Amino acid sequence: MPKTLIKQGVIVTAADTYQGDILVEDERIVQIGQDLRPERDAEVIDATGCYVFPGAIDEHTHMAMPFNGTVTADWNTETVAAALGGTTTIVDFAKQEKGDTLAHTVEVWKRRADGRTAIDYSLHVAITDLTDAVMGEIAHIVKSGVATLKLFMAYKGETMVDDATLLTTLQVARDVGALVMVHAENGDAIDILQRQLIAAGKTEPKYHAVSRPIEIEAEATRRAIALAKVADAPIFIVHVSGLDSLEEVRRARAAGQPVFAETCPQYLLLDESYLDLPDFEGAKYVCSPPLRAAFNQEKLWHGLANGTLQAIGTDHCSFNFAQQKHLGAHDFRKIPNGVGGIENWIQLLYTYGVKTGRISLNQLVELTSTNPAKYMGLFPKKGTIAVGTDADIVVFDPAVEQTITAASQKQNSDYSVYEGFRIDGAPRHVLLRGKVIVTEGAYVGDLRDGQFVHANPYGAAYSTEREVIVSAAEQIHHLFA
Ligand code: URP
Ligand code: ZN
Ligand code: ZN
């Protein structure tokens, strides 16, 4: 592979912002310095006037996932969209079918991804059926490079698990350094409210949100945190949607408990009023937890800025409107839950987070790359710009101005929840392990470029632990071997 020299960009990491040149060779960054001389065989990328970010890591995606009686958009389209938006790694949820083993679940997911992904990927495994045999598998699955487990406290009758499963999984995970991620909503309470709403003839999309008030999210968040404390395990709460659940996370962290959490762009930028749109258009915005009252957005931005929340993930779970969302035309319970957002999330967060002063440029990198890598066990291979790391690099031109429209998006959907949003800045070049996959804003890669990334246990959620020191030493040895 040719060497690449990225010249004169403003390099942004979670910690630093400085002008410099980056030399890339054999998939990795080999030198960072001032005025590096181009070698004869090096391709030169002029990054003058651009920021140079580590590739974004979206630690919350659902590709080609059977869900709500249909299947989400596929790897081949969504990872190209991701690459164009500056994402070079995703961590996707491999969802266990009832009765299946975890090993087979992961194998099925890899089969769906391999040869069909433009960017690297790692996996969480979503446990929906915790038998004794499955429990016995957890240590093996962690050894095989899947270090994060997901449990749903919602979606009764589908993926929901009970408290016994949650507690047991936390205990088993704790013993092997895996991190448990939780979808925190009280599925039993939602089920009752939904039956009552449907019986009363309230079938429109907006009742999806009525059936999942934030108290139901906050209660489950509190319960999950309490069970994690009992198990003496760290926990990661996914898609915190508003103030009440944010408060649960803040309180636990203030008390010194290892509780970590993410929010998603949709909760920062959209609100519940979209669910009222006429002609069933509200269905486009149906996701769980639902969009909240607008005042919650500023609370979440504060939570990101002050460290209550550690990461942003898209929860990219994309359906089309014409066929898939219409499955719930007569019953909001049948509307597939989820929205897409992987193509433009970095631009949206740059425009509405950094440019408005809500978060700094370094925090943008920390929340969308460095922390996701650290918590999901991918750091330091992924998640920063440093000598020895994978050369996953985004040359981001802040001068570009665009307006989001589904008509030109690469995500395979007939709508965008961000239709009409103005965005500043765009990736001009994107490198995946040193290979240029986006140049001048155009995708030039190959669906065979993406590789599975082995995740290590004892990630940042265990950072007070002795084991993490051992793990970090092993990783550094691996980087320089
Ligand atoms: O509505 C959502 N969030 N769909 C994806 C599955 C999940 O709950 O994360
Ligand atoms: Zn969820
Ligand atoms: Zn999700």
XYZ file of C-alpha atoms and ligand atoms in Angstrom:
492
model
C 0.000 0.000 0.000
C 1.435 3.460 -0.874
C 2.447 5.852 1.848
C 0.181 8.834 2.393
C 1.208 12.196 3.771
C -1.558 14.433 5.086
C -0.163 17.952 5.145
C -0.981 21.145 6.946
C -4.205 20.134 8.633
C -5.349 21.100 12.105
C -5.141 17.794 13.970
C -7.878 17.413 16.572
C -7.835 14.719 19.245
C -9.802 14.481 22.477
C -6.918 16.257 24.173
C -5.194 18.523 21.643
C -5.640 20.810 18.659
C -2.505 21.628 16.660
C -1.254 22.039 13.130
C 0.798 19.160 11.816
C 1.486 16.568 9.157
C 0.684 12.876 9.400
C 2.544 10.106 7.603
C 0.659 6.881 7.024
C 2.241 3.578 6.061
C 1.012 -0.028 6.154
C -2.396 0.851 7.592
C -1.004 2.825 10.527
C 0.141 6.294 11.467
C 3.927 6.132 11.525
C 4.893 9.771 12.056
C 3.332 13.046 13.149
C 5.352 16.218 12.877
C 5.858 19.661 11.435
C 6.793 20.123 7.779
C 7.305 16.448 7.031
C 8.879 15.993 3.614
C 6.903 13.960 1.109
C 8.778 10.799 0.238
C 8.971 9.963 -3.448
C 6.355 7.224 -3.312
C 3.946 9.049 -0.979
C 0.564 10.323 -2.019
C 0.082 13.814 -0.588
C -3.259 15.055 0.713
C -3.378 18.803 1.197
C -5.411 19.435 4.365
C -4.868 23.187 4.469
C -7.883 24.861 6.073
C -9.257 21.504 7.258
C -9.557 19.728 10.560
C -8.044 16.273 10.781
C -10.121 14.034 13.059
C -9.756 10.386 13.991
C -12.449 8.436 12.139
C -15.750 8.516 13.976
C -16.806 5.347 15.799
C -20.538 4.806 15.953
C -20.960 2.391 18.848
C -24.715 1.981 18.362
C -25.983 0.669 15.024
C -28.475 -1.909 13.814
C -27.596 -3.159 10.329
C -29.704 -5.767 8.534
C -31.441 -6.579 11.797
C -34.755 -8.429 11.861
C -36.976 -6.214 14.007
C -40.691 -5.494 14.420
C -41.620 -7.899 11.606
C -39.221 -6.426 9.065
C -35.477 -5.872 8.552
C -33.388 -2.710 8.910
C -31.333 -1.243 6.062
C -28.326 -3.307 5.020
C -24.564 -3.076 5.473
C -23.746 -2.447 1.815
C -25.602 0.865 1.626
C -25.441 2.114 5.189
C -21.694 1.680 5.631
C -21.002 3.618 2.425
C -23.219 6.411 3.793
C -21.300 6.150 7.071
C -17.933 6.445 5.304
C -19.060 9.543 3.413
C -19.989 11.118 6.737
C -16.630 10.381 8.378
C -17.414 7.173 10.269
C -14.738 4.508 9.910
C -15.909 1.961 12.500
C -19.296 0.864 13.762
C -20.129 -1.394 16.657
C -23.266 -3.218 15.594
C -25.700 -5.194 17.743
C -25.729 -8.901 16.872
C -29.138 -9.922 18.169
C -29.615 -13.448 19.510
C -32.689 -15.239 18.197
C -34.494 -17.184 20.909
C -32.876 -20.607 21.292
C -29.741 -19.651 19.393
C -26.220 -19.698 20.813
C -24.166 -16.543 21.139
C -21.418 -18.036 18.981
C -23.865 -18.679 16.162
C -25.412 -15.210 16.588
C -22.004 -13.623 16.099
C -21.222 -15.915 13.181
C -24.496 -14.943 11.458
C -23.729 -11.253 11.941
C -20.196 -11.584 10.584
C -21.540 -13.434 7.571
C -23.935 -10.545 6.889
C -21.153 -7.983 7.218
C -18.094 -9.575 5.646
C -17.542 -8.471 2.057
C -20.432 -6.037 2.409
C -18.989 -3.323 4.598
C -17.147 -0.197 3.535
C -15.775 0.404 7.030
C -14.478 -1.617 9.969
C -16.905 -3.101 12.440
C -16.960 -4.619 15.858
C -19.915 -6.290 17.566
C -21.943 -6.265 20.739
C -24.068 -9.318 21.337
C -27.683 -8.662 22.376
C -28.807 -11.454 24.680
C -32.521 -12.220 24.475
C -32.550 -15.777 25.843
C -30.191 -16.406 28.769
C -30.151 -20.145 29.356
C -27.460 -21.822 31.471
C -25.711 -22.843 28.265
C -25.727 -19.250 27.007
C -24.375 -18.037 30.338
C -21.537 -20.504 29.983
C -20.768 -19.068 26.563
C -20.162 -15.505 27.700
C -16.506 -16.025 28.629
C -15.844 -17.652 25.217
C -17.594 -14.908 23.298
C -15.494 -12.316 25.103
C -12.316 -14.225 24.210
C -13.461 -14.251 20.592
C -13.477 -10.438 20.495
C -16.994 -9.433 21.496
C -16.573 -7.588 24.796
C -19.954 -5.860 25.176
C -23.327 -7.426 25.954
C -26.680 -5.729 25.377
C -29.920 -6.317 27.208
C -33.334 -4.867 26.424
C -35.612 -4.028 29.351
C -38.320 -3.161 26.801
C -40.026 -4.791 23.781
C -42.093 -7.261 25.817
C -42.640 -10.574 24.084
C -39.742 -9.900 21.714
C -36.312 -9.007 23.051
C -37.195 -7.956 26.606
C -35.410 -9.721 29.468
C -36.471 -9.851 33.112
C -34.592 -8.521 36.113
C -33.189 -11.950 36.948
C -31.538 -12.093 33.539
C -30.254 -8.562 33.911
C -28.707 -9.249 37.326
C -27.203 -12.582 36.303
C -25.715 -11.156 33.124
C -24.187 -8.271 35.053
C -22.575 -10.748 37.459
C -21.212 -12.982 34.719
C -19.992 -9.994 32.688
C -18.230 -8.578 35.716
C -16.157 -11.730 36.077
C -14.805 -11.537 32.525
C -14.474 -7.760 32.035
C -17.378 -7.429 29.617
C -19.513 -4.294 29.643
C -23.301 -4.634 29.854
C -25.256 -2.079 27.819
C -28.916 -1.613 28.598
C -31.962 -0.331 26.754
C -33.720 1.071 29.819
C -37.498 1.302 29.501
C -40.031 -0.599 31.614
C -41.455 -3.033 29.062
C -44.265 -4.307 31.301
C -45.596 -0.810 31.954
C -45.357 0.071 28.259
C -47.301 -3.062 27.358
C -50.186 -2.114 29.673
C -50.328 1.472 28.453
C -50.259 0.351 24.830
C -53.155 -2.074 25.296
C -55.191 0.671 26.971
C -54.460 3.188 24.205
C -55.356 0.760 21.404
C -58.559 -0.270 23.230
C -59.473 3.424 23.344
C -58.976 3.700 19.568
C -55.763 5.703 19.877
C -53.783 4.130 17.071
C -51.829 7.045 15.525
C -48.004 7.382 15.682
C -48.063 10.008 18.441
C -49.476 7.422 20.876
C -46.222 5.484 20.598
C -44.682 8.294 22.662
C -47.694 8.509 24.989
C -47.179 4.825 25.823
C -43.523 5.426 26.764
C -43.391 8.489 29.050
C -39.996 9.444 30.386
C -40.876 8.178 33.877
C -40.873 4.693 32.363
C -37.366 5.255 31.018
C -36.140 6.839 34.259
C -37.538 4.001 36.376
C -35.799 1.357 34.266
C -32.590 3.370 34.276
C -32.695 3.553 38.076
C -33.445 -0.188 38.337
C -30.628 -1.144 35.969
C -28.199 1.045 37.898
C -29.323 -0.515 41.191
C -28.841 -4.046 39.849
C -25.404 -3.088 38.537
C -24.506 -1.900 42.010
C -25.689 -5.182 43.509
C -23.603 -7.080 40.956
C -20.628 -4.745 41.519
C -20.468 -4.310 37.754
C -20.136 -1.270 35.515
C -23.092 -0.505 33.273
C -23.647 1.532 30.107
C -27.100 3.046 29.504
C -27.852 3.489 25.817
C -29.920 6.265 24.201
C -30.684 8.504 27.189
C -33.486 10.630 25.793
C -34.133 13.335 28.367
C -33.696 14.957 31.738
C -35.264 12.388 34.070
C -33.068 9.484 32.987
C -30.037 11.774 32.654
C -30.586 12.652 36.314
C -30.462 8.980 37.284
C -27.100 8.636 35.558
C -25.786 11.852 37.089
C -26.814 10.832 40.611
C -25.179 7.404 40.347
C -21.964 8.849 38.973
C -21.875 11.507 41.684
C -22.095 8.677 44.206
C -19.048 7.090 42.596
C -20.753 4.207 40.793
C -19.251 3.163 37.431
C -22.256 4.156 35.339
C -21.755 5.340 31.770
C -24.204 6.508 29.140
C -24.745 7.774 25.627
C -27.329 9.900 23.926
C -28.132 10.135 20.216
C -28.404 12.990 17.712
C -32.182 12.564 17.408
C -32.669 13.403 21.100
C -30.388 16.433 20.777
C -31.979 17.836 17.626
C -35.591 16.622 17.288
C -38.561 16.771 19.643
C -41.938 15.135 20.166
C -43.806 17.637 17.978
C -42.625 15.718 14.883
C -44.859 12.825 15.957
C -47.924 15.014 15.346
C -47.213 15.470 11.637
C -50.276 14.730 9.470
C -50.725 11.931 6.896
C -48.960 9.362 9.053
C -45.680 11.315 8.655
C -45.207 11.121 12.430
C -44.321 7.436 11.903
C -41.011 8.510 10.362
C -39.946 9.719 13.803
C -41.057 6.689 15.828
C -38.138 5.368 17.831
C -37.638 4.067 21.348
C -37.285 5.784 23.682
C -39.448 8.340 21.870
C -38.550 11.923 21.050
C -39.184 14.143 24.066
C -40.342 17.678 24.846
C -37.909 20.221 23.399
C -36.539 21.454 26.745
C -34.762 18.098 27.188
C -32.385 18.828 24.316
C -30.440 21.502 26.160
C -30.215 19.252 29.231
C -28.630 16.523 27.124
C -26.161 18.946 25.545
C -25.173 19.992 29.066
C -24.834 16.349 30.032
C -22.394 15.871 27.169
C -20.431 19.007 27.975
C -20.123 18.294 31.699
C -19.194 14.605 31.407
C -22.421 13.013 32.657
C -22.695 11.372 29.228
C -19.601 9.757 27.742
C -20.598 9.064 24.166
C -22.902 9.787 21.278
C -24.135 6.922 19.101
C -26.615 7.208 16.273
C -28.817 4.183 17.069
C -28.954 3.944 13.284
C -31.936 1.642 12.740
C -33.222 2.649 9.360
C -36.504 1.758 7.688
C -38.278 3.209 4.709
C -41.533 5.079 5.052
C -43.484 3.802 2.062
C -43.464 0.138 3.021
C -41.906 -0.485 6.398
C -43.208 2.363 8.562
C -46.651 1.786 6.993
C -46.806 -1.624 8.649
C -48.217 0.364 11.563
C -50.749 2.378 9.582
C -53.609 1.146 11.780
C -51.746 0.392 14.995
C -48.767 2.395 16.269
C -47.409 -0.763 17.972
C -46.624 -2.176 14.522
C -44.584 0.803 13.330
C -40.957 -0.412 13.170
C -39.045 1.467 15.859
C -36.012 3.376 14.743
C -34.546 6.186 12.685
C -31.505 6.517 10.448
C -28.753 9.040 10.960
C -25.297 7.644 10.281
C -24.622 9.667 7.123
C -24.658 13.153 8.624
C -24.286 12.759 12.387
C -20.803 14.244 12.604
C -21.808 17.235 10.494
C -24.950 17.741 12.593
C -22.974 17.557 15.834
C -20.336 19.901 14.437
C -22.970 22.395 13.278
C -25.347 22.311 16.240
C -22.854 21.308 18.928
C -19.447 22.801 18.165
C -20.422 25.866 16.154
C -23.008 26.915 18.719
C -20.471 26.509 21.528
C -22.357 23.697 23.289
C -19.379 21.325 23.065
C -15.782 21.931 22.033
C -14.088 20.477 18.982
C -12.091 18.199 21.293
C -15.279 17.040 22.976
C -16.760 16.246 19.573
C -13.829 13.889 18.957
C -13.965 12.502 22.472
C -17.713 11.763 22.336
C -17.809 10.317 18.820
C -14.481 8.518 18.568
C -12.150 8.329 21.558
C -14.651 7.398 24.254
C -16.573 4.943 22.077
C -13.227 3.241 21.364
C -12.275 3.219 25.036
C -15.593 1.939 26.375
C -16.079 -0.653 23.650
C -12.566 -2.085 24.001
C -11.121 -0.800 20.720
C -8.653 1.752 22.085
C -5.833 2.551 21.283
C -6.032 0.745 17.925
C -9.027 2.962 17.147
C -10.221 6.313 18.482
C -7.321 8.719 18.262
C -4.554 10.111 16.095
C -1.230 8.898 17.443
C 1.802 7.018 16.164
C 0.982 3.315 16.029
C -2.794 3.609 15.762
C -4.854 2.528 12.768
C -4.808 5.279 10.155
C -8.553 5.925 10.293
C -8.534 9.616 9.469
C -11.080 12.224 8.378
C -10.003 15.425 6.641
C -12.965 17.646 7.469
C -13.495 20.862 5.540
C -15.404 23.314 7.762
C -16.142 25.675 4.858
C -18.636 23.376 3.106
C -22.320 24.263 3.547
C -25.089 21.804 2.713
C -28.747 21.094 3.413
C -29.787 17.542 4.228
C -32.285 15.993 1.877
C -33.345 12.406 1.345
C -33.223 13.021 -2.405
C -29.428 12.919 -2.385
C -28.625 10.795 0.669
C -26.753 7.500 0.369
C -28.622 5.889 3.274
C -31.078 3.479 1.719
C -34.297 5.105 2.864
C -36.968 7.225 1.229
C -36.788 9.911 3.911
C -34.493 11.585 6.399
C -35.584 12.756 9.837
C -33.183 15.669 9.269
C -34.758 16.796 5.981
C -34.049 20.529 5.515
C -31.443 20.757 8.295
C -28.558 23.015 7.277
C -25.140 21.511 8.001
C -21.704 23.085 7.995
C -18.553 21.177 7.210
C -18.051 17.906 5.388
C -15.471 15.142 5.160
C -13.316 15.845 2.134
C -11.122 12.760 2.480
C -11.562 9.666 4.616
C -8.895 7.021 5.193
C -9.633 3.554 6.531
C -6.476 1.902 7.845
C -4.524 4.058 5.420
C -6.631 3.407 2.350
C -8.402 6.434 0.919
C -12.081 5.498 0.756
C -13.524 8.988 0.292
C -11.847 11.615 -1.815
C -13.207 15.098 -2.564
C -16.436 13.968 -0.934
C -16.917 10.950 -3.231
C -16.816 7.305 -2.146
C -13.945 5.477 -3.861
C -13.704 2.411 -1.641
C -14.755 -1.181 -1.899
C -17.229 -3.206 0.133
C -14.406 -5.614 0.960
C -12.464 -2.881 2.782
C -14.156 -3.268 6.143
C -12.808 -5.798 8.645
C -13.983 -7.190 11.962
C -12.200 -5.498 14.863
C -11.491 -7.635 17.921
C -12.703 -5.833 21.065
C -10.822 -6.281 24.332
C -12.493 -6.764 27.713
C -11.750 -4.463 30.631
C -12.319 -1.294 28.621
C -12.622 2.151 30.174
C -15.661 1.166 32.241
C -13.250 -0.901 34.330
C -10.605 1.796 34.463
C -10.195 1.656 38.208
C -9.420 -2.020 37.979
C -6.099 -3.794 38.102
C -7.070 -5.770 35.002
C -7.160 -2.720 32.789
C -3.479 -2.093 33.449
C -2.682 -5.592 32.271
C -4.975 -5.155 29.282
C -3.433 -1.780 28.334
C 0.065 -3.235 28.589
C -0.946 -6.061 26.263
C -2.460 -3.623 23.783
C 0.625 -1.390 23.728
C 2.791 -4.451 23.204
C 0.512 -5.432 20.304
C 0.696 -1.937 18.735
C 4.453 -1.870 18.610
C 5.033 -5.551 17.909
O -36.163 2.689 18.137
C -35.071 2.179 18.257
N -34.189 2.698 19.090
N -34.771 1.107 17.511
C -33.587 0.356 17.578
C -33.586 -0.688 18.631
C -33.238 -0.084 19.951
O -34.075 -0.080 20.840
O -32.127 0.406 20.135
Zn -32.777 0.477 22.334
Zn -30.515 0.681 19.304
